[in-house]
């Protein structure tokens, strides 16, 4: 079973920045053969897409993320990142990383990391 481990969440002030990381900790993982993404879920709301990045580094962003967030990946480190700038209180949510393996079609999720934007 693929294990995804997230880090980088925390409390920041409006306008601040965070960089989330999500690493595939499973030995021998085929990280490079997966579509990677970040999702978030605020209290009382549906989980929503933040951004995705393909194995070819093609990216897709939700409208709220465009111009503020940047998704990237480092296959050598088995890690996907989400750089979050100009954070707003409405960005407060639990952020989850996701990997979808191209070969199996299976989804793998991190445990979620809390991001709180508040003064």
Tab-separated table of C-alpha atoms in Angstrom:
chain	number	residue	atom	x	y	z
A	1	UNK	CA	0.000	0.000	0.000
A	2	UNK	CA	1.302	3.440	-0.954
A	3	UNK	CA	1.733	5.756	1.994
A	4	UNK	CA	1.611	9.516	1.469
A	5	UNK	CA	2.915	11.732	4.230
A	6	UNK	CA	2.098	15.431	4.314
A	7	UNK	CA	3.828	18.260	6.093
A	8	UNK	CA	3.998	22.036	6.096
A	9	UNK	CA	0.583	23.019	7.351
A	10	UNK	CA	0.071	25.424	10.173
A	11	UNK	CA	-1.191	28.812	11.245
A	12	UNK	CA	-0.359	31.861	9.150
A	13	UNK	CA	-1.554	35.435	8.924
A	14	UNK	CA	-3.522	36.698	5.940
A	15	UNK	CA	-1.125	37.484	3.126
A	16	UNK	CA	1.365	34.963	4.384
A	17	UNK	CA	2.778	31.887	2.714
A	18	UNK	CA	3.104	28.187	3.322
A	19	UNK	CA	4.652	25.372	1.391
A	20	UNK	CA	3.018	22.001	1.744
A	21	UNK	CA	4.912	18.832	0.996
A	22	UNK	CA	3.678	15.332	0.405
A	23	UNK	CA	6.064	12.440	0.081
A	24	UNK	CA	5.463	8.857	-0.899
A	25	UNK	CA	7.052	6.987	1.951
A	26	UNK	CA	6.462	3.496	0.639
A	27	UNK	CA	9.732	1.883	-0.391
A	28	UNK	CA	9.885	1.116	-4.076
A	29	UNK	CA	6.943	3.352	-4.953
A	30	UNK	CA	6.295	4.249	-8.587
A	31	UNK	CA	5.731	7.898	-7.810
A	32	UNK	CA	6.683	9.040	-11.286
A	33	UNK	CA	3.810	7.077	-12.794
A	34	UNK	CA	1.072	9.014	-11.053
A	35	UNK	CA	-1.055	12.080	-11.499
A	36	UNK	CA	-0.558	14.138	-8.364
A	37	UNK	CA	-2.834	16.669	-6.810
A	38	UNK	CA	-3.865	18.713	-3.850
A	39	UNK	CA	-7.387	18.953	-2.522
A	40	UNK	CA	-8.870	20.783	0.397
A	41	UNK	CA	-11.919	20.585	2.592
A	42	UNK	CA	-13.217	23.369	4.774
A	43	UNK	CA	-15.609	22.695	7.644
A	44	UNK	CA	-19.110	21.995	6.371
A	45	UNK	CA	-18.021	22.004	2.739
A	46	UNK	CA	-17.228	19.458	0.060
A	47	UNK	CA	-13.702	18.444	-0.690
A	48	UNK	CA	-12.517	20.412	-3.693
A	49	UNK	CA	-9.666	20.338	-6.141
A	50	UNK	CA	-6.850	22.796	-5.591
A	51	UNK	CA	-4.364	21.773	-8.260
A	52	UNK	CA	-3.035	18.800	-10.184
A	53	UNK	CA	0.220	18.042	-11.921
A	54	UNK	CA	0.806	15.265	-14.411
A	55	UNK	CA	3.881	13.143	-14.880
A	56	UNK	CA	4.762	15.506	-17.730
A	57	UNK	CA	4.447	18.495	-15.382
A	58	UNK	CA	1.274	19.774	-16.957
A	59	UNK	CA	-0.698	21.656	-14.300
A	60	UNK	CA	-4.293	22.494	-13.610
A	61	UNK	CA	-5.586	24.909	-10.981
A	62	UNK	CA	-8.873	25.777	-9.426
A	63	UNK	CA	-9.855	29.368	-10.056
A	64	UNK	CA	-9.239	30.376	-6.467
A	65	UNK	CA	-5.698	29.038	-6.679
A	66	UNK	CA	-4.608	30.660	-9.918
A	67	UNK	CA	-1.923	33.258	-9.433
A	68	UNK	CA	-1.452	32.407	-5.777
A	69	UNK	CA	-0.663	28.704	-5.555
A	70	UNK	CA	1.924	26.674	-7.413
A	71	UNK	CA	2.036	22.908	-7.590
A	72	UNK	CA	5.284	21.156	-8.392
A	73	UNK	CA	6.808	17.723	-8.144
A	74	UNK	CA	10.193	16.167	-7.670
A	75	UNK	CA	10.128	12.572	-8.778
A	76	UNK	CA	13.628	11.924	-7.482
A	77	UNK	CA	12.386	12.800	-4.003
A	78	UNK	CA	8.978	11.181	-4.477
A	79	UNK	CA	7.453	14.459	-3.387
A	80	UNK	CA	4.756	16.847	-4.532
A	81	UNK	CA	4.613	20.421	-3.270
A	82	UNK	CA	2.049	23.155	-3.012
A	83	UNK	CA	3.429	26.647	-2.613
A	84	UNK	CA	0.706	28.866	-1.208
A	85	UNK	CA	1.141	32.633	-1.324
A	86	UNK	CA	-1.126	35.545	-0.493
A	87	UNK	CA	-3.174	33.345	1.763
A	88	UNK	CA	-6.678	34.394	2.686
A	89	UNK	CA	-8.886	33.375	5.603
A	90	UNK	CA	-11.097	31.462	3.166
A	91	UNK	CA	-8.123	29.238	2.371
A	92	UNK	CA	-8.503	27.736	5.823
A	93	UNK	CA	-9.075	24.028	5.333
A	94	UNK	CA	-7.582	20.614	5.657
A	95	UNK	CA	-5.356	20.033	2.656
A	96	UNK	CA	-4.920	16.557	1.230
A	97	UNK	CA	-2.442	15.276	-1.293
A	98	UNK	CA	-3.521	12.710	-3.829
A	99	UNK	CA	-1.811	10.360	-6.189
A	100	UNK	CA	-3.518	8.465	-8.972
A	101	UNK	CA	-1.432	5.733	-10.458
A	102	UNK	CA	-1.555	5.633	-14.243
A	103	UNK	CA	-1.174	1.881	-14.402
A	104	UNK	CA	-3.704	0.790	-11.799
A	105	UNK	CA	-5.991	3.824	-11.663
A	106	UNK	CA	-5.958	3.644	-7.894
A	107	UNK	CA	-6.132	6.728	-5.723
A	108	UNK	CA	-3.910	7.276	-2.733
A	109	UNK	CA	-4.489	9.974	-0.161
A	110	UNK	CA	-2.493	11.639	2.513
A	111	UNK	CA	-3.912	12.034	5.976
A	112	UNK	CA	-4.472	15.751	5.536
A	113	UNK	CA	-2.727	18.742	7.014
A	114	UNK	CA	-4.476	21.692	8.599
A	115	UNK	CA	-3.962	25.142	7.141
A	116	UNK	CA	-5.373	28.006	9.155
A	117	UNK	CA	-5.209	31.585	7.919
A	118	UNK	CA	-6.096	34.012	10.655
A	119	UNK	CA	-4.961	37.149	12.384
